[in-house]
mmCIF file of C-alpha atoms in Angstrom:
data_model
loop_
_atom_site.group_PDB
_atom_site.id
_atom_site.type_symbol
_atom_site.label_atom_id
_atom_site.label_comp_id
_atom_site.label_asym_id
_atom_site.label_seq_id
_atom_site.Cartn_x
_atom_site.Cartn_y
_atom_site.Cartn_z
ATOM 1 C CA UNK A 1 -30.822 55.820 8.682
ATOM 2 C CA UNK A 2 -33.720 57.251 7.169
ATOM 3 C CA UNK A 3 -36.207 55.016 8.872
ATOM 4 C CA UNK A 4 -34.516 55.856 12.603
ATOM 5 C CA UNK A 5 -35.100 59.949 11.487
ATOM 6 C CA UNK A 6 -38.232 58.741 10.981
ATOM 7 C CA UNK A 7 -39.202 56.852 14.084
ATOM 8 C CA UNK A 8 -37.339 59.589 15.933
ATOM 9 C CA UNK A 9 -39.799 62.204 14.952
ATOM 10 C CA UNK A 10 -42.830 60.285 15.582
ATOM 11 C CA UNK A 11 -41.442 59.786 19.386
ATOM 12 C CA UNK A 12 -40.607 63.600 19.218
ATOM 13 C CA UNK A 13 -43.731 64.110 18.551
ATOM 14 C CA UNK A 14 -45.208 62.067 21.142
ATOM 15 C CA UNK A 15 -43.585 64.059 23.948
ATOM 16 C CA UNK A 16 -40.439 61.900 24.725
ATOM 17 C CA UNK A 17 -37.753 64.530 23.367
ATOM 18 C CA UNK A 18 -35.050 63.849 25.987
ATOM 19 C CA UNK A 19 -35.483 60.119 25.082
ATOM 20 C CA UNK A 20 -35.491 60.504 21.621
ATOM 21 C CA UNK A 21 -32.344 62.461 21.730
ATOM 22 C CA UNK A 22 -30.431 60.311 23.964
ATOM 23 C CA UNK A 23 -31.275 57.337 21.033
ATOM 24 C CA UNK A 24 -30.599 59.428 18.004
ATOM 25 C CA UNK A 25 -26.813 60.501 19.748
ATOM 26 C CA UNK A 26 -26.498 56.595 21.144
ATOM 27 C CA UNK A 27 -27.124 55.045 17.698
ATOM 28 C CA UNK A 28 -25.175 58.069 15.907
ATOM 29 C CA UNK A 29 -22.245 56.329 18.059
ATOM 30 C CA UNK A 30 -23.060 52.818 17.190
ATOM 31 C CA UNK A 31 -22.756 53.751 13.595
ATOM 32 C CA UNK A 32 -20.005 55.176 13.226
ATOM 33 C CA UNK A 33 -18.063 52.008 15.625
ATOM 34 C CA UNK A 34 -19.752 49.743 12.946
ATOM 35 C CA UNK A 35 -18.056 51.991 10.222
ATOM 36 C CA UNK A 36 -14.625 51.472 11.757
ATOM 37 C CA UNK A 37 -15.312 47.817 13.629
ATOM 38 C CA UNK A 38 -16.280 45.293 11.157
ATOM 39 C CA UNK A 39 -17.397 42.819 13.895
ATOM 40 C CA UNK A 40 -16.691 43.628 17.232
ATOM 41 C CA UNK A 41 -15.865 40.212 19.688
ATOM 42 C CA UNK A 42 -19.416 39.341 21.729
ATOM 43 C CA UNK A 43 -19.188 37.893 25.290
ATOM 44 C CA UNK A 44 -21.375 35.042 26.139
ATOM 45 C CA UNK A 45 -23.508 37.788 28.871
ATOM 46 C CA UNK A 46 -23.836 39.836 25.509
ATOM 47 C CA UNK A 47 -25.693 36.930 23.386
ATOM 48 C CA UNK A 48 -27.669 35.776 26.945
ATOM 49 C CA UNK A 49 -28.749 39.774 26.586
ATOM 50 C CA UNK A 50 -30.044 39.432 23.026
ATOM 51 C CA UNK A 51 -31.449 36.233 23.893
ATOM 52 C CA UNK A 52 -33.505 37.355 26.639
ATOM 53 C CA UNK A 53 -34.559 40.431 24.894
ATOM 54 C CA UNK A 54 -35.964 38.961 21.757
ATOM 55 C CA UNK A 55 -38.025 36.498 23.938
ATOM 56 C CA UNK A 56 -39.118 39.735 25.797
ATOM 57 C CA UNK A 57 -39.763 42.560 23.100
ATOM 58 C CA UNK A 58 -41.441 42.390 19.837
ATOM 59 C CA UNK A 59 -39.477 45.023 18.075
ATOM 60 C CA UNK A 60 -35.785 43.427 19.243
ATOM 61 C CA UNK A 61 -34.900 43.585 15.512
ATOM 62 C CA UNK A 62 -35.032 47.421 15.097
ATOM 63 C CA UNK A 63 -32.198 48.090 17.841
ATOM 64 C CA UNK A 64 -29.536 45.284 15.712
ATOM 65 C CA UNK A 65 -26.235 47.284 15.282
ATOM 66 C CA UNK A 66 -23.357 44.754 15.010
ATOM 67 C CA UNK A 67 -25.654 41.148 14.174
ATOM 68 C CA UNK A 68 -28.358 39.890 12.077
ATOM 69 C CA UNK A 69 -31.151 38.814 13.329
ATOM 70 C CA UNK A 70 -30.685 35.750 12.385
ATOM 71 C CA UNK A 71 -27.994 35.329 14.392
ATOM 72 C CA UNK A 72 -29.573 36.001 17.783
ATOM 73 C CA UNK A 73 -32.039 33.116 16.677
ATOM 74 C CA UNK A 74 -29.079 31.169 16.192
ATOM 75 C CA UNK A 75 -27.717 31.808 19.586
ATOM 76 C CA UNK A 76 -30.961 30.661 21.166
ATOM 77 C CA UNK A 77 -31.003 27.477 19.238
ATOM 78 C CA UNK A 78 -27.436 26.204 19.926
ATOM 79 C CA UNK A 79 -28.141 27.402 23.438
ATOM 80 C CA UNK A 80 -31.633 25.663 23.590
ATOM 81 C CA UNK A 81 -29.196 22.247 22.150
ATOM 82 C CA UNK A 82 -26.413 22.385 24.495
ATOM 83 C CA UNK A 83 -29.110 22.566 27.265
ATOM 84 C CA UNK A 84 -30.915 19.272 25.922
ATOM 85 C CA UNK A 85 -27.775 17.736 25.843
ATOM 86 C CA UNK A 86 -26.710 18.537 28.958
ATOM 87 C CA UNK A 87 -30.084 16.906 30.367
ATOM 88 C CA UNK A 88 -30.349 14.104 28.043
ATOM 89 C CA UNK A 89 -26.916 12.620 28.913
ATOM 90 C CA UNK A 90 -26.925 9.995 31.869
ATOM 91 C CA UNK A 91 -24.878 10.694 34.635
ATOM 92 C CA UNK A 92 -24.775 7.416 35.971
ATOM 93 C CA UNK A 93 -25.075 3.887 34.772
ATOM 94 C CA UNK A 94 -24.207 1.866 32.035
ATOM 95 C CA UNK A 95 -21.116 0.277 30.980
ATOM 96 C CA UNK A 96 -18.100 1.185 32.957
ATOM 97 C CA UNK A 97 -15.567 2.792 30.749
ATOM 98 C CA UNK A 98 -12.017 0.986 29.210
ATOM 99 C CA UNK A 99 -9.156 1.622 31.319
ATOM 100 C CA UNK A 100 -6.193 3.228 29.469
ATOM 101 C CA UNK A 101 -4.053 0.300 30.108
ATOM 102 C CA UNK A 102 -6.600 -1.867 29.006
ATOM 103 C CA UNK A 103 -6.420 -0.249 25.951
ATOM 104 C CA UNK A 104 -2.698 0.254 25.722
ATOM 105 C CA UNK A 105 -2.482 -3.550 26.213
ATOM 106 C CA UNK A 106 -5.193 -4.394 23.244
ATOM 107 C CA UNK A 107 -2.883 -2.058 20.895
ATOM 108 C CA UNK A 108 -0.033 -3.849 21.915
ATOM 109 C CA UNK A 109 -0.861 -7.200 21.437
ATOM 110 C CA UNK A 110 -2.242 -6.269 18.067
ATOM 111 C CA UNK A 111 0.852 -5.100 17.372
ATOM 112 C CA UNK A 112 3.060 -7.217 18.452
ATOM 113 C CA UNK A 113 0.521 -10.161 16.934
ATOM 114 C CA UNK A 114 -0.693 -9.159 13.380
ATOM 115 C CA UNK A 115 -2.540 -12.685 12.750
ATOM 116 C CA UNK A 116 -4.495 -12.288 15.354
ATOM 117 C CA UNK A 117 -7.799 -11.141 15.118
ATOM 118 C CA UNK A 118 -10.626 -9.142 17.714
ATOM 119 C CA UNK A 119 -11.022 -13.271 18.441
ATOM 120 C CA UNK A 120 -7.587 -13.833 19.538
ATOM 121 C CA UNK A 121 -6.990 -10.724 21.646
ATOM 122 C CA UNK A 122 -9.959 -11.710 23.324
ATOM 123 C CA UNK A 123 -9.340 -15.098 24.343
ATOM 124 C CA UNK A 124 -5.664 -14.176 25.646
ATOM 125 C CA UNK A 125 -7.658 -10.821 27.457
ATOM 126 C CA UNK A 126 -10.163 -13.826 28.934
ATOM 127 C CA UNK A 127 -7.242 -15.969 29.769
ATOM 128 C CA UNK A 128 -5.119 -12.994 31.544
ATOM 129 C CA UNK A 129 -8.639 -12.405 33.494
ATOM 130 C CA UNK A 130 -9.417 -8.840 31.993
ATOM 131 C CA UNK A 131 -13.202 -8.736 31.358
ATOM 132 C CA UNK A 132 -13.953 -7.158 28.237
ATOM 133 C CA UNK A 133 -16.618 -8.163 25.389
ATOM 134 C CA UNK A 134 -15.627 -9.298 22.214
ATOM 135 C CA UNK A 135 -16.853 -6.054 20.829
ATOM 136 C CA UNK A 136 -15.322 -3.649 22.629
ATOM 137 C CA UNK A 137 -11.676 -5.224 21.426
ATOM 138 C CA UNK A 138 -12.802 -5.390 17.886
ATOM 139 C CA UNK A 139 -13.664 -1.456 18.082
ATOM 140 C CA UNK A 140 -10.476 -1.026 19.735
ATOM 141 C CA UNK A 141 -8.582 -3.093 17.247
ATOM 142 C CA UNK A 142 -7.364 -1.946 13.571
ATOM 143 C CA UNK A 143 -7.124 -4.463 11.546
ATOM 144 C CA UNK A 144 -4.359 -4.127 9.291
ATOM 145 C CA UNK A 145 -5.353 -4.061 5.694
ATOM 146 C CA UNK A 146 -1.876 -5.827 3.987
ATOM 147 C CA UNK A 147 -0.299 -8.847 4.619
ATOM 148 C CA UNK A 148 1.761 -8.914 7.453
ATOM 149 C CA UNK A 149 5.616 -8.552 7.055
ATOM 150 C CA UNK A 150 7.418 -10.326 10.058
ATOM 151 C CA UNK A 151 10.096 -8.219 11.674
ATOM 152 C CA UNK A 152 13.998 -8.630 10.822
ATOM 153 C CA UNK A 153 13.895 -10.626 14.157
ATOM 154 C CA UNK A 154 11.220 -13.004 13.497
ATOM 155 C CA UNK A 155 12.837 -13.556 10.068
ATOM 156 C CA UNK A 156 15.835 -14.962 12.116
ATOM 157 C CA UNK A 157 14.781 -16.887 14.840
ATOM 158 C CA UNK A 158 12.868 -18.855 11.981
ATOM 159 C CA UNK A 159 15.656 -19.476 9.864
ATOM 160 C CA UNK A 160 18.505 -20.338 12.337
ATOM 161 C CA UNK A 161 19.163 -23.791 10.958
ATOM 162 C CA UNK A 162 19.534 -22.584 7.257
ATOM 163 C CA UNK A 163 21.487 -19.199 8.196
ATOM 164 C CA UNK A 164 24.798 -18.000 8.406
ATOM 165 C CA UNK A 165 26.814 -14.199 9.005
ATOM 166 C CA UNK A 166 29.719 -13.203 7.918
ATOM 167 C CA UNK A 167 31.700 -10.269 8.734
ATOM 168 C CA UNK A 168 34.578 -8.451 8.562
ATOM 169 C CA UNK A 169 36.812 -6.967 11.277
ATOM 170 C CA UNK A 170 40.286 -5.519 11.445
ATOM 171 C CA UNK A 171 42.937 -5.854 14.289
ATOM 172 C CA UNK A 172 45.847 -3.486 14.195
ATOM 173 C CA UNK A 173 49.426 -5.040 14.626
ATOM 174 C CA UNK A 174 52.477 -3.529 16.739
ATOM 175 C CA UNK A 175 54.103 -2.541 14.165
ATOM 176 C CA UNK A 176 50.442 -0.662 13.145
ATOM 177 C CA UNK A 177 49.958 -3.091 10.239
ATOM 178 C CA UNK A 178 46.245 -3.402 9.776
ATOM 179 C CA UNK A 179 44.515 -7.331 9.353
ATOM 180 C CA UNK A 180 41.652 -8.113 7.935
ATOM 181 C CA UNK A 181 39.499 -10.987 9.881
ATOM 182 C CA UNK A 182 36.776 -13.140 8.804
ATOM 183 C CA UNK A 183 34.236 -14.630 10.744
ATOM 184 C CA UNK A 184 31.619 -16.763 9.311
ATOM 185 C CA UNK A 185 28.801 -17.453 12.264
ATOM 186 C CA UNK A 186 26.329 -20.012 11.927
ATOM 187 C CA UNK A 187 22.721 -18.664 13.747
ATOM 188 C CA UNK A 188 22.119 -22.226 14.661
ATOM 189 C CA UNK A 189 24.013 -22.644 17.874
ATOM 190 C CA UNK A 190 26.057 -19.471 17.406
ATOM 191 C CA UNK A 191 29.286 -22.021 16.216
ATOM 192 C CA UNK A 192 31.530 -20.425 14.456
ATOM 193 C CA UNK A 193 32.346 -22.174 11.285
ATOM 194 C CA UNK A 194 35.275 -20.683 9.611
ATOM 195 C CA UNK A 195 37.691 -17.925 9.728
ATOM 196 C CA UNK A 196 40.645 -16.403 8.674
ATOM 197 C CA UNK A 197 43.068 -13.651 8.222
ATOM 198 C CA UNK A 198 44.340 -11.397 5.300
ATOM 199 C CA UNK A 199 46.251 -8.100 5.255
ATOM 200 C CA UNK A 200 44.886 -7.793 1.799
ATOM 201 C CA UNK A 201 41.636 -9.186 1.489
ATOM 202 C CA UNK A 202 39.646 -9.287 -1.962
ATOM 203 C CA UNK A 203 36.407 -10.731 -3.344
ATOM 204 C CA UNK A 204 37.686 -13.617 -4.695
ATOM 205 C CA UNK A 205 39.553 -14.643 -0.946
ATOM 206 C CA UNK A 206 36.698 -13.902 0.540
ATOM 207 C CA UNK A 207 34.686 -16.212 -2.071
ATOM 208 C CA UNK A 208 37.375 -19.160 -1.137
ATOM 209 C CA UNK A 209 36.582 -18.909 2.354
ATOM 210 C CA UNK A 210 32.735 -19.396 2.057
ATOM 211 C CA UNK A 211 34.091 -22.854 -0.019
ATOM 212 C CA UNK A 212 36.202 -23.841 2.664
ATOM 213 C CA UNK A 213 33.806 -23.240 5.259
ATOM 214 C CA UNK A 214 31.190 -25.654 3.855
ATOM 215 C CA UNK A 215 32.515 -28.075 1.753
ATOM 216 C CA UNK A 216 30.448 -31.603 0.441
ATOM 217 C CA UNK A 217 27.228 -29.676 -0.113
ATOM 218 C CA UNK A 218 27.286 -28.040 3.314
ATOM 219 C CA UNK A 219 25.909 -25.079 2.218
ATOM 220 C CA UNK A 220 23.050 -23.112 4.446
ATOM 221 C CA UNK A 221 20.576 -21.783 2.514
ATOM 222 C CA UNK A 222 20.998 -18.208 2.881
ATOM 223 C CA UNK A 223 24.319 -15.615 3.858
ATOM 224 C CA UNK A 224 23.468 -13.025 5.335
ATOM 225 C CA UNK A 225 26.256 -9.919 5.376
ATOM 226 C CA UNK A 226 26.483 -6.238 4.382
ATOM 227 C CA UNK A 227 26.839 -3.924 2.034
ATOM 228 C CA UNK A 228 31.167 -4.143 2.219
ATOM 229 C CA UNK A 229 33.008 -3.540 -0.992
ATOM 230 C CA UNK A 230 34.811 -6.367 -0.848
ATOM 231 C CA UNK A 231 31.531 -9.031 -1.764
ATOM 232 C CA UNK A 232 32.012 -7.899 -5.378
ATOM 233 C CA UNK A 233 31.014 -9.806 -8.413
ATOM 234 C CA UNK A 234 33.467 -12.466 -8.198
ATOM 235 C CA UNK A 235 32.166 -13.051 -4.786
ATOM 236 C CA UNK A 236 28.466 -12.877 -6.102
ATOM 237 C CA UNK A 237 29.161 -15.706 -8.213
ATOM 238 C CA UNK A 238 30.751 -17.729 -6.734
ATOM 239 C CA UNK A 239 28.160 -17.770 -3.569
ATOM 240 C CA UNK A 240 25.408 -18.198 -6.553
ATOM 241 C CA UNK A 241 26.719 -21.325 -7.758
ATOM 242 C CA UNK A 242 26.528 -22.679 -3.968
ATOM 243 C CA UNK A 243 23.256 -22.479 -4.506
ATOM 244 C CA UNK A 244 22.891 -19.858 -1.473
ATOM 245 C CA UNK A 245 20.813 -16.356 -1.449
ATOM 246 C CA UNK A 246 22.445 -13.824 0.048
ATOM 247 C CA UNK A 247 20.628 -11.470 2.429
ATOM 248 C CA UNK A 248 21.811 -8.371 2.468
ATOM 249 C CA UNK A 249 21.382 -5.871 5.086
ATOM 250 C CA UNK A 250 20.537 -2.325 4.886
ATOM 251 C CA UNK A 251 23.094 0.755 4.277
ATOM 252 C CA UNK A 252 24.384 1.379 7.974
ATOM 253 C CA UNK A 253 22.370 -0.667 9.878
ATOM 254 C CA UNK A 254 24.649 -3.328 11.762
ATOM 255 C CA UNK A 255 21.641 -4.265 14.185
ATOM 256 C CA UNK A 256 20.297 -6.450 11.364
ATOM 257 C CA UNK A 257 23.495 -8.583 11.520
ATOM 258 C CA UNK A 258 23.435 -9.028 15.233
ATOM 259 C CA UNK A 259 24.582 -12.559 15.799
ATOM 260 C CA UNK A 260 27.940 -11.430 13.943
ATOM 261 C CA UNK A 261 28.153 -8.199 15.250
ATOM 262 C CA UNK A 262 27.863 -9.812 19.093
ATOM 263 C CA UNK A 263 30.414 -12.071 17.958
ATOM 264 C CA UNK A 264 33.105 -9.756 17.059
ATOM 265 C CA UNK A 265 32.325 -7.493 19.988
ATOM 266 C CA UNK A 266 32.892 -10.942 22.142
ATOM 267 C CA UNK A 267 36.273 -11.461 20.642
ATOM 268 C CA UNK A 268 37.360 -7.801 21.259
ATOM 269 C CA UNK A 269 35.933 -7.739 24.980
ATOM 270 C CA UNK A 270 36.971 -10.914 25.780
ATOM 271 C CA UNK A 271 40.654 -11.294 24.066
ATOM 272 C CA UNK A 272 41.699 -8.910 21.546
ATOM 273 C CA UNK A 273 41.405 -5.800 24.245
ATOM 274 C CA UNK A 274 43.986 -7.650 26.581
ATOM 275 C CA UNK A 275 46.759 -8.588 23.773
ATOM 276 C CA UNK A 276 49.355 -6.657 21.338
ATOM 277 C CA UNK A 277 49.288 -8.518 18.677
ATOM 278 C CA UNK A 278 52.566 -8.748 16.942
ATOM 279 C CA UNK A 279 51.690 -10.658 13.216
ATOM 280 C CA UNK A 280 49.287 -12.864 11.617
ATOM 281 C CA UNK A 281 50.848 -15.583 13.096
ATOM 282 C CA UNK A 282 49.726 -14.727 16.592
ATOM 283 C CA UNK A 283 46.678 -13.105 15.694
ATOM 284 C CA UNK A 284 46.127 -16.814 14.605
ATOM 285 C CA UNK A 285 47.028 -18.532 17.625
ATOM 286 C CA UNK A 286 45.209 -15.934 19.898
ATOM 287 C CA UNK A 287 41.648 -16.782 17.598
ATOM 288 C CA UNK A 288 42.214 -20.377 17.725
ATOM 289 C CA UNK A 289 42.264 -20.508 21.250
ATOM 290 C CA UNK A 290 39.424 -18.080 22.199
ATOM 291 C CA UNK A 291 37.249 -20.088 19.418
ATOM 292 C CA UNK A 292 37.856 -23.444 21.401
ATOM 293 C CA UNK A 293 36.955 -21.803 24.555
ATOM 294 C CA UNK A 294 33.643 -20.190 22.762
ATOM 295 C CA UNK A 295 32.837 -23.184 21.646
ATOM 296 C CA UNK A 296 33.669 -25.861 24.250
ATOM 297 C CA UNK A 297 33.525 -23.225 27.551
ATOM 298 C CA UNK A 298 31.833 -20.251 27.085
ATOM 299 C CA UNK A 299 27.994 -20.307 28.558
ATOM 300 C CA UNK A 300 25.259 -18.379 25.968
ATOM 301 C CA UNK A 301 22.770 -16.752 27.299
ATOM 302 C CA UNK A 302 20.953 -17.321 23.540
ATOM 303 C CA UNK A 303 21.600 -20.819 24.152
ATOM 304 C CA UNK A 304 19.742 -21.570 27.800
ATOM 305 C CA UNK A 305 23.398 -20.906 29.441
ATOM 306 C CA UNK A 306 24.736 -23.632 27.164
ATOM 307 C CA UNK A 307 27.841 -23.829 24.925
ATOM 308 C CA UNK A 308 27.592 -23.965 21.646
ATOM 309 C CA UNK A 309 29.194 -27.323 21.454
ATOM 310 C CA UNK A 310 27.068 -28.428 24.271
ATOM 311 C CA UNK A 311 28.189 -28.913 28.224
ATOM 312 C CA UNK A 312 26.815 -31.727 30.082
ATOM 313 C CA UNK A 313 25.843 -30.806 33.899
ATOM 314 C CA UNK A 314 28.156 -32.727 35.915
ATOM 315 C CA UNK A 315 26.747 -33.581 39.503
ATOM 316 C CA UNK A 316 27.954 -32.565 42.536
ATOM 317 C CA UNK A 317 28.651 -35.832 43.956
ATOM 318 C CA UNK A 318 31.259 -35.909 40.546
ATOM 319 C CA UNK A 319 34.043 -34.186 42.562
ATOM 320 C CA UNK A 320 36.323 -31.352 43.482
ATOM 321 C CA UNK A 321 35.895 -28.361 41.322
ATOM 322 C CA UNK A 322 38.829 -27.152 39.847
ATOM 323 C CA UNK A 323 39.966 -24.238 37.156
ATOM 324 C CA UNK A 324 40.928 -24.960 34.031
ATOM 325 C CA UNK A 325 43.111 -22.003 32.001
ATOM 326 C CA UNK A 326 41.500 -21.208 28.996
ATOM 327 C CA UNK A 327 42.723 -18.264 26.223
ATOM 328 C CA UNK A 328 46.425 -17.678 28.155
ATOM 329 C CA UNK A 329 44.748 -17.262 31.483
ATOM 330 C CA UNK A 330 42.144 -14.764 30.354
ATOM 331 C CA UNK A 331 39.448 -17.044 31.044
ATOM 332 C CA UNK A 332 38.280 -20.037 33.112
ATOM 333 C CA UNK A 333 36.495 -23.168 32.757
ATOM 334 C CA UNK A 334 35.558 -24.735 36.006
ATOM 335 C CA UNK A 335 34.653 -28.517 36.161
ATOM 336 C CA UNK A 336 34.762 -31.114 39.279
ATOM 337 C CA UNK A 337 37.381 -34.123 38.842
ATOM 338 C CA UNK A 338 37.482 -36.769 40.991
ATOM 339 C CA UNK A 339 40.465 -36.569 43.409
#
């Protein structure tokens, strides 16, 4: 403040008065705003101004209120970069950029195929007739950096000959008794290999019926259930000294049982929903009958439209087609018979 009194009364004394006063009560302003308004917010036309201006006037540094100098020199060089920039980048040429489903297809099939490599993406990109260098899909790929861990899916299409589900389900009676039914499914051709019925079921029963199921060393090489009560200890053993690992599935996740789930929602849908059942007995006779149909009748889609017992195609030239009850009359199975 000292050094603007001073400047002030040279200029006074040069014969600008008005001036001088008009910059002694504008600066007065200025600081006392800087007293109360730490930094005040600058426009982009307010650092152009200082930019100009030091370019323009040697003293530029005396008038600073709010800044440093040093920060007017900075706005000049970022704006002196961003100019550069803006002239140095090509508008045209080059390579043509990645489409986004390009790329949304290269993250997908690394995905969905974690042995493959920036190689293999490539050649099934070539063979799909997407043109992209070998390069561009390894910077678009991330490796992972772990072994890969195949999905719960994977895991069972590649074990179908060596696995088997088993579940439980209950069917309520007429007279609102609750049974218990066990179905043990083999992943193979979706055959069911055992089940049975129990009002009362426990962990040695449900031992017995994985004995009964596959007797004569029989035995797939993994069980795969859930978390149920009922497969206790005794259950545990026994299934250990068959020389089979169980797989079990996670706390309330049915999804990774799905070949025994589908099953069970089959025999609801397709039987149990049309029936009162009135005892064991009948709840018996009812599951025999739709298991001969699923096995000997009953088209899978899993299975190419085949049955799990396998259905031969019979010609047309093989006769009349006719319907064949199946189940009570709940279900069909057409053939052609000669007349």
């Amino acid at each position: 403040m000292i050094l603007l009194t001073v400047r002030a009364v040279v200029m006074a004394c040069r014969g600008h008065r008005e001036v001088v006063l008009e910059n002694i009560a504008l600066r007065q302003q200025l600081g006392a705003l800087k007293r109360t308004t730490k930094r005040p917010r600058l426009r982009t036309r307010d650092r152009l101004f200082w930019i100009v201006l030091a370019n323009g006037w040697r003293h530029w540094c005396t008038a600073l209120v709010f800044v440093q100098p040093e920060t007017v020199l900075r706005w000049h060089h970022d704006w002196l970069r961003r100019r550069w920039t803006r002239r140095s980048t090509p508008t045209s040429g080059g390579r043509p950029p990645i489409s986004r489903e390009i790329r949304a297809l290269i993250r997908e099939m690394a995905t969905a195929n974690p042995l493959w490599g920036a190689p293999g993406i490539h050649g099934e990109l070539a063979k799909l007739g997407v043109e992209v260098s070998e390069r561009t899909v390894s910077r678009l790929f991330h490796p992972r950096h772990r072994p890969p861990s195949q999905g719960w899916r994977t895991f069972l299409t590649n074990h179908l000959a060596a696995v088997v589900s088993m579940d439980f389900f209950t069917v309520p009676t007429v007279t609102g008794r609750v049974l218990f039914v066990l179905v043990l499914l083999s992943h193979r051709r979706r055959r069911i290999v055992h089940f049975n019925i129990a009002e009362h079921p426990t962990a040695r029963w449900a031992a017995q019926q994985v004995v009964e199921a596959f007797p004569h060393n029989t035995a797939p090489r993994w069980l795969l259930r859930d978390r149920d009560s009922i497969y206790g200890d005794a259950f545990r053993r026994r299934v250990a000294q068959m020389a089979i690992a169980e797989i079990v599935c996670s706390p309330a996740s049915p999804w990774q049982n799905p070949y025994a789930e589908r099953v069970i929602g089959s025999i609801r849908r397709e039987c149990l929903d049309y029936v009162i059942v009135f005892g064991e007995a009948h709840l018996r006779r009812l599951l025999s009958a739709y298991v001969a149909y699923y096995h000997r009748s009953r088209t899978h889609l899993g299975l190419g439209k085949d049955t799990p017992d396998g259905r031969p195609m019979q010609p047309a030239s093989a006769g009349e087609i006719i319907a064949v009850p199946e189940v009570g009359g709940l279900h069909h199975r057409y053939e052609r018979r000669a007349a």
